Amino acid sequence: VQLVESGGGNVQNGGSLRLSCATSGLNFDDFGIGWFRQAPGKKRDDDVLCASNTDNTSYYADSVKGRFSISSDYAKKTVYLQMNNLTPEDSGVYYCAVQFPYSGSVNYLLRWGHYDRWSQGTQVTVSS
């Protein structure tokens, strides 16, 4: 299983970005996915920002709830993270990660170590 992430960039405060996590070799009928962030100058945060799975349950941290959303394109085997109303505090390197097969509980999608593969990361910079 491989993940290729893209879509990062520079955006103004209040702007939007959509990150893509293209998968290969993944059973798209049975997996969990999470998104993580490493803020500038800080260690990677091993608590998930948001997560979803093929049972269609999801989790969003309070910091992103109502602004971020996860979606997927089955035909493209790609998962997306739509990020709206971005602030400078959202800046950082974003990683997608997959758990396969899905454990069956969103509670096991909350930490970096719950996943089996991670992307290379993509930089998001939000300027004020």
PDB file of C-alpha atoms in Angstrom, residues 2-126:
ATOM      1  CA  GLN A   2       1.301   3.408  -0.938  1.00  0.00           C
ATOM      2  CA  LEU A   3       0.009   6.905  -0.298  1.00  0.00           C
ATOM      3  CA  VAL A   4       0.837   9.998  -2.309  1.00  0.00           C
ATOM      4  CA  GLU A   5      -0.358  13.242  -0.845  1.00  0.00           C
ATOM      5  CA  SER A   6      -0.762  16.510  -2.696  1.00  0.00           C
ATOM      6  CA  GLY A   7      -2.624  19.792  -2.621  1.00  0.00           C
ATOM      7  CA  GLY A   8      -0.708  21.778  -0.075  1.00  0.00           C
ATOM      8  CA  GLY A   9       0.304  25.361  -0.684  1.00  0.00           C
ATOM      9  CA  ASN A  10       0.057  28.929   0.493  1.00  0.00           C
ATOM     10  CA  VAL A  11      -3.279  30.500   1.275  1.00  0.00           C
ATOM     11  CA  GLN A  12      -4.545  33.638   2.929  1.00  0.00           C
ATOM     12  CA  ASN A  13      -6.277  33.701   6.277  1.00  0.00           C
ATOM     13  CA  GLY A  14      -9.867  32.600   5.724  1.00  0.00           C
ATOM     14  CA  GLY A  15      -9.042  30.726   2.553  1.00  0.00           C
ATOM     15  CA  SER A  16      -9.512  27.100   1.587  1.00  0.00           C
ATOM     16  CA  LEU A  17      -7.417  24.198   0.382  1.00  0.00           C
ATOM     17  CA  ARG A  18      -8.153  20.645  -0.581  1.00  0.00           C
ATOM     18  CA  LEU A  19      -5.584  17.985   0.141  1.00  0.00           C
ATOM     19  CA  SER A  20      -5.551  14.722  -1.793  1.00  0.00           C
ATOM     20  CA  CYS A  21      -4.328  11.366  -0.578  1.00  0.00           C
ATOM     21  CA  ALA A  22      -4.013   9.042  -3.558  1.00  0.00           C
ATOM     22  CA  THR A  23      -3.800   5.394  -2.610  1.00  0.00           C
ATOM     23  CA  SER A  24      -2.506   2.349  -4.413  1.00  0.00           C
ATOM     24  CA  GLY A  25      -2.779  -1.253  -3.337  1.00  0.00           C
ATOM     25  CA  LEU A  26      -5.409  -0.403  -0.723  1.00  0.00           C
ATOM     26  CA  ASN A  27      -8.687  -2.284  -0.431  1.00  0.00           C
ATOM     27  CA  PHE A  28     -10.927   0.738  -0.787  1.00  0.00           C
ATOM     28  CA  ASP A  29     -13.836  -1.206   0.698  1.00  0.00           C
ATOM     29  CA  ASP A  30     -12.217  -1.668   4.088  1.00  0.00           C
ATOM     30  CA  PHE A  31      -9.926   0.933   5.574  1.00  0.00           C
ATOM     31  CA  GLY A  32      -9.701   3.810   7.953  1.00  0.00           C
ATOM     32  CA  ILE A  33      -8.024   7.120   7.221  1.00  0.00           C
ATOM     33  CA  GLY A  34      -6.718   9.903   9.367  1.00  0.00           C
ATOM     34  CA  TRP A  35      -5.072  13.271   8.894  1.00  0.00           C
ATOM     35  CA  PHE A  36      -2.308  14.628  11.099  1.00  0.00           C
ATOM     36  CA  ARG A  37      -0.406  17.886  11.296  1.00  0.00           C
ATOM     37  CA  GLN A  38       3.050  18.972  12.322  1.00  0.00           C
ATOM     38  CA  ALA A  39       2.992  22.665  13.117  1.00  0.00           C
ATOM     39  CA  PRO A  40       6.016  24.809  12.232  1.00  0.00           C
ATOM     40  CA  GLY A  41       8.818  24.400  14.755  1.00  0.00           C
ATOM     41  CA  LYS A  42       6.943  21.743  16.719  1.00  0.00           C
ATOM     42  CA  LYS A  43       6.954  18.003  16.977  1.00  0.00           C
ATOM     43  CA  ARG A  44       4.385  16.121  14.980  1.00  0.00           C
ATOM     44  CA  ASP A  45       1.083  15.976  16.794  1.00  0.00           C
ATOM     45  CA  ASP A  46       0.271  12.297  17.130  1.00  0.00           C
ATOM     46  CA  ASP A  47      -3.379  13.029  17.873  1.00  0.00           C
ATOM     47  CA  VAL A  48      -5.482  12.824  14.738  1.00  0.00           C
ATOM     48  CA  LEU A  49      -7.085  15.977  13.396  1.00  0.00           C
ATOM     49  CA  CYS A  50      -9.849  14.077  11.702  1.00  0.00           C
ATOM     50  CA  ALA A  51     -10.562  10.522  10.684  1.00  0.00           C
ATOM     51  CA  SER A  52     -13.041   8.491   8.725  1.00  0.00           C
ATOM     52  CA  ASN A  53     -13.555   4.951   7.568  1.00  0.00           C
ATOM     53  CA  THR A  54     -15.528   2.669   5.284  1.00  0.00           C
ATOM     54  CA  ASP A  55     -18.225   2.311   7.959  1.00  0.00           C
ATOM     55  CA  ASN A  56     -18.917   5.997   7.335  1.00  0.00           C
ATOM     56  CA  THR A  57     -18.238   7.072  10.877  1.00  0.00           C
ATOM     57  CA  SER A  58     -15.943   9.985  11.450  1.00  0.00           C
ATOM     58  CA  TYR A  59     -14.134  12.018  14.026  1.00  0.00           C
ATOM     59  CA  TYR A  60     -13.146  15.666  13.953  1.00  0.00           C
ATOM     60  CA  ALA A  61     -11.056  17.344  16.599  1.00  0.00           C
ATOM     61  CA  ASP A  62     -12.648  20.453  18.064  1.00  0.00           C
ATOM     62  CA  SER A  63     -10.018  22.616  16.405  1.00  0.00           C
ATOM     63  CA  VAL A  64     -11.195  21.628  12.919  1.00  0.00           C
ATOM     64  CA  LYS A  65     -14.815  20.660  13.464  1.00  0.00           C
ATOM     65  CA  GLY A  66     -17.088  22.510  11.078  1.00  0.00           C
ATOM     66  CA  ARG A  67     -14.163  23.636   8.911  1.00  0.00           C
ATOM     67  CA  PHE A  68     -12.543  20.397   7.699  1.00  0.00           C
ATOM     68  CA  SER A  69     -14.270  17.518   5.988  1.00  0.00           C
ATOM     69  CA  ILE A  70     -13.163  14.184   4.561  1.00  0.00           C
ATOM     70  CA  SER A  71     -14.487  12.758   1.321  1.00  0.00           C
ATOM     71  CA  SER A  72     -13.396  10.130  -1.149  1.00  0.00           C
ATOM     72  CA  ASP A  73     -13.547   9.155  -4.801  1.00  0.00           C
ATOM     73  CA  TYR A  74     -13.848   5.413  -5.122  1.00  0.00           C
ATOM     74  CA  ALA A  75     -12.972   5.326  -8.791  1.00  0.00           C
ATOM     75  CA  LYS A  76      -9.781   7.291  -8.206  1.00  0.00           C
ATOM     76  CA  LYS A  77      -8.975   5.492  -4.943  1.00  0.00           C
ATOM     77  CA  THR A  78      -8.314   8.914  -3.482  1.00  0.00           C
ATOM     78  CA  VAL A  79      -9.346  10.537  -0.232  1.00  0.00           C
ATOM     79  CA  TYR A  80      -9.663  14.282   0.163  1.00  0.00           C
ATOM     80  CA  LEU A  81      -9.420  16.682   3.049  1.00  0.00           C
ATOM     81  CA  GLN A  82     -11.339  19.880   2.387  1.00  0.00           C
ATOM     82  CA  MET A  83     -10.109  22.659   4.648  1.00  0.00           C
ATOM     83  CA  ASN A  84     -12.125  25.856   4.875  1.00  0.00           C
ATOM     84  CA  ASN A  85     -11.806  29.065   6.832  1.00  0.00           C
ATOM     85  CA  LEU A  86      -8.122  28.428   7.394  1.00  0.00           C
ATOM     86  CA  THR A  87      -6.156  30.402   9.955  1.00  0.00           C
ATOM     87  CA  PRO A  88      -2.404  30.720  10.511  1.00  0.00           C
ATOM     88  CA  GLU A  89      -2.759  28.176  13.328  1.00  0.00           C
ATOM     89  CA  ASP A  90      -3.633  25.587  10.663  1.00  0.00           C
ATOM     90  CA  SER A  91      -0.207  25.915   9.074  1.00  0.00           C
ATOM     91  CA  GLY A  92       2.057  22.906   9.041  1.00  0.00           C
ATOM     92  CA  VAL A  93       2.897  19.695   7.293  1.00  0.00           C
ATOM     93  CA  TYR A  94      -0.160  17.539   6.825  1.00  0.00           C
ATOM     94  CA  TYR A  95      -0.007  13.775   6.654  1.00  0.00           C
ATOM     95  CA  CYS A  96      -2.636  11.276   5.663  1.00  0.00           C
ATOM     96  CA  ALA A  97      -2.493   7.771   7.072  1.00  0.00           C
ATOM     97  CA  VAL A  98      -4.458   4.599   6.501  1.00  0.00           C
ATOM     98  CA  GLN A  99      -5.387   1.654   8.643  1.00  0.00           C
ATOM     99  CA  PHE A 100      -6.141  -1.529   6.758  1.00  0.00           C
ATOM    100  CA  PRO A 101      -8.321  -3.286   7.321  1.00  0.00           C
ATOM    101  CA  TYR A 102     -10.399  -0.906   9.395  1.00  0.00           C
ATOM    102  CA  SER A 103     -10.373  -1.950  13.051  1.00  0.00           C
ATOM    103  CA  GLY A 104     -14.087  -1.351  13.429  1.00  0.00           C
ATOM    104  CA  SER A 105     -13.805   1.418  15.973  1.00  0.00           C
ATOM    105  CA  VAL A 106     -13.156   5.073  15.341  1.00  0.00           C
ATOM    106  CA  ASN A 107     -11.484   5.111  18.777  1.00  0.00           C
ATOM    107  CA  TYR A 108      -8.628   3.214  17.135  1.00  0.00           C
ATOM    108  CA  LEU A 109      -8.142   5.914  14.541  1.00  0.00           C
ATOM    109  CA  LEU A 110      -7.174   8.648  16.981  1.00  0.00           C
ATOM    110  CA  ARG A 111      -3.406   8.195  17.220  1.00  0.00           C
ATOM    111  CA  TRP A 112      -0.531   8.075  14.740  1.00  0.00           C
ATOM    112  CA  GLY A 113       0.401   4.594  15.921  1.00  0.00           C
ATOM    113  CA  HIS A 114      -3.045   3.223  15.040  1.00  0.00           C
ATOM    114  CA  TYR A 115      -2.202   3.379  11.341  1.00  0.00           C
ATOM    115  CA  ASP A 116      -0.316   1.153   8.959  1.00  0.00           C
ATOM    116  CA  ARG A 117       0.891   3.553   6.267  1.00  0.00           C
ATOM    117  CA  TRP A 118       1.620   7.262   6.202  1.00  0.00           C
ATOM    118  CA  SER A 119       2.076   9.724   3.408  1.00  0.00           C
ATOM    119  CA  GLN A 120       5.134  11.822   2.773  1.00  0.00           C
ATOM    120  CA  GLY A 121       3.321  14.945   3.926  1.00  0.00           C
ATOM    121  CA  THR A 122       2.410  18.199   2.249  1.00  0.00           C
ATOM    122  CA  GLN A 123       3.063  21.738   3.444  1.00  0.00           C
ATOM    123  CA  VAL A 124       0.204  24.101   4.186  1.00  0.00           C
ATOM    124  CA  THR A 125       1.002  27.716   4.959  1.00  0.00           C
ATOM    125  CA  VAL A 126      -1.725  30.154   5.957  1.00  0.00           C
TER     126      VAL A 126
END
